[in-house]
Coordinates of C-alpha atoms in Angstrom, one line a residue:
M1 CA 120.0 -60.0 7.4
S2 CA 120.1 -59.8 11.2
A3 CA 122.2 -57.3 13.0
G4 CA 123.7 -57.6 16.4
P5 CA 126.8 -56.7 18.4
V6 CA 130.0 -58.4 17.5
T7 CA 133.5 -58.2 18.8
P8 CA 135.3 -55.1 17.5
P9 CA 138.2 -55.8 15.2
N10 CA 141.9 -55.2 15.9
P11 CA 142.6 -51.5 15.3
A12 CA 145.8 -52.5 13.5
G13 CA 143.9 -53.7 10.5
P14 CA 140.8 -55.5 9.3
S15 CA 139.3 -58.0 11.7
S16 CA 140.2 -61.6 11.4
D17 CA 136.5 -62.3 11.8
P18 CA 135.1 -61.4 8.4
R19 CA 131.5 -61.1 9.8
A20 CA 132.2 -57.7 11.4
D21 CA 131.7 -54.3 9.7
V22 CA 132.8 -51.7 12.3
P23 CA 131.7 -48.1 12.0
T24 CA 134.3 -45.9 13.6
D25 CA 134.1 -42.4 15.0
P26 CA 137.5 -40.5 15.2
T27 CA 136.1 -38.3 18.0
E28 CA 135.3 -41.1 20.4
P29 CA 137.7 -42.1 23.1
A30 CA 139.9 -45.1 22.6
N31 CA 138.0 -47.2 25.1
A32 CA 134.5 -46.2 23.7
Q33 CA 132.4 -49.0 22.3
P34 CA 131.7 -48.2 18.6
N35 CA 128.5 -48.9 16.8
L36 CA 128.7 -52.4 15.2
V37 CA 126.9 -53.9 12.2
E38 CA 127.1 -57.3 10.7
S39 CA 128.4 -58.2 7.2
A40 CA 127.7 -61.0 4.9
D41 CA 129.8 -64.1 5.3
P42 CA 132.8 -64.3 2.9
A43 CA 132.3 -67.5 1.0
E44 CA 134.6 -69.9 -0.7
P45 CA 135.5 -69.0 -4.3
T46 CA 133.7 -70.8 -7.1
N47 CA 136.3 -70.5 -9.9
P48 CA 137.1 -73.8 -11.5
A49 CA 140.6 -75.1 -11.5
E50 CA 142.6 -73.2 -14.2
P51 CA 144.6 -75.2 -16.7
P52 CA 148.4 -74.6 -16.8
L53 CA 149.5 -71.6 -18.9
T54 CA 150.9 -72.4 -22.3
R55 CA 154.3 -71.0 -23.4
R56 CA 152.5 -68.5 -25.6
A57 CA 150.3 -67.4 -22.7
R58 CA 153.3 -67.0 -20.4
R59 CA 155.1 -65.0 -23.1
R60 CA 152.1 -62.7 -23.6
N61 CA 151.8 -62.1 -19.9
L62 CA 155.5 -61.3 -19.7
V63 CA 155.3 -58.8 -22.5
S64 CA 152.2 -57.2 -21.0
A65 CA 153.9 -56.8 -17.6
V66 CA 157.0 -55.3 -19.2
V67 CA 155.1 -52.8 -21.3
G68 CA 152.9 -51.8 -18.4
L69 CA 155.7 -51.3 -15.9
V70 CA 157.9 -49.4 -18.4
T71 CA 155.0 -47.2 -19.2
V72 CA 154.5 -46.4 -15.5
W73 CA 158.3 -45.7 -15.2
V74 CA 158.2 -43.3 -18.1
L75 CA 155.1 -41.5 -16.7
L76 CA 156.9 -41.2 -13.3
W77 CA 159.8 -39.4 -15.0
G78 CA 157.4 -37.3 -17.0
T79 CA 159.5 -37.4 -20.2
L80 CA 159.4 -39.8 -23.1
S81 CA 163.0 -40.4 -24.1
W82 CA 165.3 -43.3 -25.1
A83 CA 167.2 -42.9 -21.8
N84 CA 164.0 -43.3 -19.8
V85 CA 162.7 -46.2 -21.9
I86 CA 166.1 -48.1 -21.7
S87 CA 166.5 -47.5 -18.0
G88 CA 162.9 -48.6 -17.4
L89 CA 163.6 -51.9 -19.3
V90 CA 166.6 -52.5 -17.1
V91 CA 164.7 -51.7 -13.9
V92 CA 161.7 -53.8 -14.9
G93 CA 164.0 -56.7 -15.9
V94 CA 165.6 -56.7 -12.5
L95 CA 162.2 -56.5 -10.7
L96 CA 160.6 -59.3 -12.7
T97 CA 163.7 -61.5 -12.1
V98 CA 163.9 -60.9 -8.4
F99 CA 160.1 -60.5 -7.7
P100 CA 158.3 -62.5 -10.4
L101 CA 154.6 -61.5 -10.7
P102 CA 152.0 -64.2 -10.4
P103 CA 150.3 -65.1 -13.7
V104 CA 147.0 -63.1 -14.2
T105 CA 145.6 -64.3 -17.4
F106 CA 143.0 -62.3 -19.3
A107 CA 140.5 -64.9 -20.4
G108 CA 137.7 -62.6 -21.2
R109 CA 136.9 -60.3 -24.1
L110 CA 136.2 -56.6 -24.6
H111 CA 132.5 -55.7 -24.9
P112 CA 132.1 -52.2 -26.3
W113 CA 128.7 -51.5 -24.8
G114 CA 129.7 -52.8 -21.4
L115 CA 132.9 -50.7 -21.5
L116 CA 130.9 -47.6 -22.3
R117 CA 128.4 -48.3 -19.6
F118 CA 131.2 -48.9 -17.0
A119 CA 133.1 -45.7 -18.0
A120 CA 129.9 -43.6 -17.9
R121 CA 128.9 -44.8 -14.5
F122 CA 132.4 -44.6 -13.1
L123 CA 132.5 -40.9 -14.1
V124 CA 129.2 -40.3 -12.5
D125 CA 130.4 -42.0 -9.3
L126 CA 133.5 -39.9 -9.2
V127 CA 131.5 -36.6 -9.4
V128 CA 128.9 -37.7 -6.9
A129 CA 131.4 -39.1 -4.4
S130 CA 133.6 -36.0 -4.7
A131 CA 130.6 -33.7 -3.9
Q132 CA 129.6 -35.9 -1.0
I133 CA 133.1 -35.8 0.5
A134 CA 133.3 -32.1 0.0
W135 CA 130.0 -31.7 1.9
L136 CA 131.2 -33.9 4.7
A137 CA 134.3 -31.7 5.1
V138 CA 132.4 -28.5 5.4
R139 CA 129.0 -29.4 6.9
P140 CA 128.4 -28.4 10.6
G141 CA 128.0 -31.0 13.2
D142 CA 130.0 -34.0 14.4
P143 CA 132.7 -35.5 12.2
P144 CA 131.6 -38.2 9.8
K145 CA 131.8 -41.8 10.9
G146 CA 133.3 -44.6 8.8
A147 CA 133.0 -48.4 8.5
I148 CA 135.1 -51.3 7.5
I149 CA 132.9 -53.5 5.3
A150 CA 133.6 -57.0 4.0
V151 CA 132.3 -57.6 0.5
P152 CA 132.6 -61.1 -0.9
L153 CA 132.7 -60.9 -4.7
R154 CA 130.9 -63.5 -6.8
I155 CA 133.7 -63.9 -9.3
G156 CA 136.9 -64.5 -7.3
S157 CA 139.5 -64.3 -10.1
D158 CA 142.6 -62.2 -9.4
L159 CA 141.8 -59.9 -12.3
N160 CA 138.3 -59.2 -11.2
L161 CA 139.5 -58.8 -7.6
T162 CA 142.2 -56.3 -8.7
L163 CA 140.0 -54.3 -11.1
T164 CA 137.1 -54.0 -8.6
A165 CA 139.6 -52.9 -5.9
E166 CA 141.2 -50.3 -8.1
A167 CA 137.8 -48.8 -9.2
L168 CA 136.7 -48.6 -5.6
T169 CA 140.0 -47.0 -4.4
L170 CA 139.8 -44.3 -7.2
V171 CA 136.4 -43.2 -6.0
P172 CA 136.7 -40.6 -3.1
G173 CA 135.4 -41.9 0.3
S174 CA 136.3 -45.6 -0.1
L175 CA 139.7 -47.3 0.4
I176 CA 140.7 -50.9 0.1
L177 CA 142.3 -52.1 3.3
E178 CA 142.8 -55.8 2.4
A179 CA 141.9 -58.2 -0.4
D180 CA 141.5 -61.9 0.5
R181 CA 142.4 -64.0 -2.5
S182 CA 141.3 -67.2 -0.9
T183 CA 137.7 -66.1 -0.5
G184 CA 137.5 -63.3 -3.1
T185 CA 136.6 -60.8 -0.4
L186 CA 137.4 -57.1 -0.3
Y187 CA 137.7 -55.2 3.0
V188 CA 136.8 -51.6 2.3
H189 CA 136.9 -48.5 4.6
V190 CA 134.0 -46.3 3.8
L191 CA 133.5 -42.7 5.0
G192 CA 130.0 -41.4 6.0
V193 CA 128.4 -44.8 6.9
R194 CA 126.2 -44.6 10.0
T195 CA 123.5 -47.4 9.8
L196 CA 123.1 -51.0 8.7
D197 CA 121.0 -49.9 5.8
E198 CA 123.9 -47.7 4.5
V199 CA 126.3 -50.6 4.9
E200 CA 124.1 -52.9 2.8
R201 CA 123.6 -50.1 0.3
F202 CA 127.3 -49.8 -0.1
R203 CA 127.7 -53.5 -0.4
R204 CA 125.1 -53.7 -3.2
G205 CA 126.9 -50.9 -4.9
V206 CA 130.2 -52.9 -4.9
L207 CA 128.4 -55.9 -6.3
A208 CA 126.8 -53.7 -9.0
L209 CA 130.3 -52.4 -9.9
E210 CA 131.5 -56.0 -10.2
E211 CA 128.6 -56.7 -12.6
R212 CA 129.6 -53.8 -14.8
I213 CA 133.3 -54.9 -14.9
I214 CA 132.3 -58.4 -15.9
A215 CA 129.9 -57.0 -18.5
A216 CA 132.8 -54.9 -19.9
I217 CA 135.6 -57.5 -20.0
G218 CA 134.3 -60.8 -18.6
S219 CA 134.5 -64.1 -20.3
P220 CA 131.3 -65.9 -21.3
D221 CA 131.8 -68.3 -18.4
E222 CA 132.2 -65.5 -15.9
Q223 CA 129.1 -63.7 -17.3
R224 CA 127.1 -67.0 -17.1
R225 CA 128.1 -67.6 -13.5
L226 CA 127.5 -64.0 -12.4
A227 CA 124.1 -64.1 -14.1
A228 CA 123.2 -67.3 -12.2
A229 CA 124.2 -65.6 -8.9
V230 CA 122.2 -62.5 -9.6
R231 CA 119.2 -64.5 -10.8
T232 CA 119.1 -66.9 -7.8
G233 CA 120.5 -64.6 -5.2
A234 CA 122.9 -67.4 -4.2
R235 CA 126.1 -66.9 -2.4
P236 CA 129.3 -68.1 -4.2
A237 CA 129.4 -71.2 -2.0
D238 CA 125.9 -72.2 -3.2
L239 CA 127.1 -72.1 -6.8
E240 CA 130.1 -74.4 -6.2
G241 CA 130.6 -76.6 -9.2
A242 CA 127.9 -74.8 -11.2
S243 CA 130.5 -73.8 -13.8
R244 CA 132.0 -77.2 -14.3

C-alpha cells in the first residue's frame, strides 16, 4: 500500500473521502498540518439480495426486540419488579410503533468453539488495551496522537457491522465514529496511532475480530465467503457474485 498526503477531513466528523486516515494531535494549533496516512478503499458490499422476511421471521424479530429493550429498561431502573416490566412493555410498544426498527435477521448459528475463542480473545484485548491506555495517560512526553481509520468489512450484513462496532467500542482506546451500511465500512477513532504501520496493524486487528465473530455466529455462507476473502486476499468488490 502506498502512502501519501491527502486532504485532511472535515473536523466535524469523518471525511467524506474514505481514503483518508488522519492522525490527530490535540496539542497542535488549529491551522497545523497533521500527519496523514492512507486507508484501504471501502468497497461495495457483496451480500446477495436477501429474500423477504416471512411472517414467522417478522414475529421472531419483534419478540426479540421487545425482550431485549424491556431487559435494558429493567436494568436501567436497577430493580426487577412487575411495575418496571409493565412500564417497559408500554414504553417499548410506543417506541416500536413510532420508530420501527429495521429487520436484522440472524441467519447464522452458534458455534461453541468459536464463541469460546471470541470471548477469550475479547477479554485479553480488554486487559491489554486498558493497560496501554493507562500507560499513555501517565507516561512522560507529548500527549498521544490519534487517527481516524476506515475499515471496510468483508461481510457487510447489518448484524456483522453492529457486532463488530460494539466489540470495538467496548475496548478502551477505540471508538466508532460512523458506520456506512452501503459499503460495510467502519470509521474508527484510535488512540496512540503514529505511523502507517500502526494504522495497518489496527486494520488487520479489526478484520481478525470480524473473522472471530463470523466463526462464532456466522452462517455457512458467510463463513465460506469470508474464507474465500482470507484465502485470496481479495477485496469485497473482487468477490462480487461469488456467493450466488
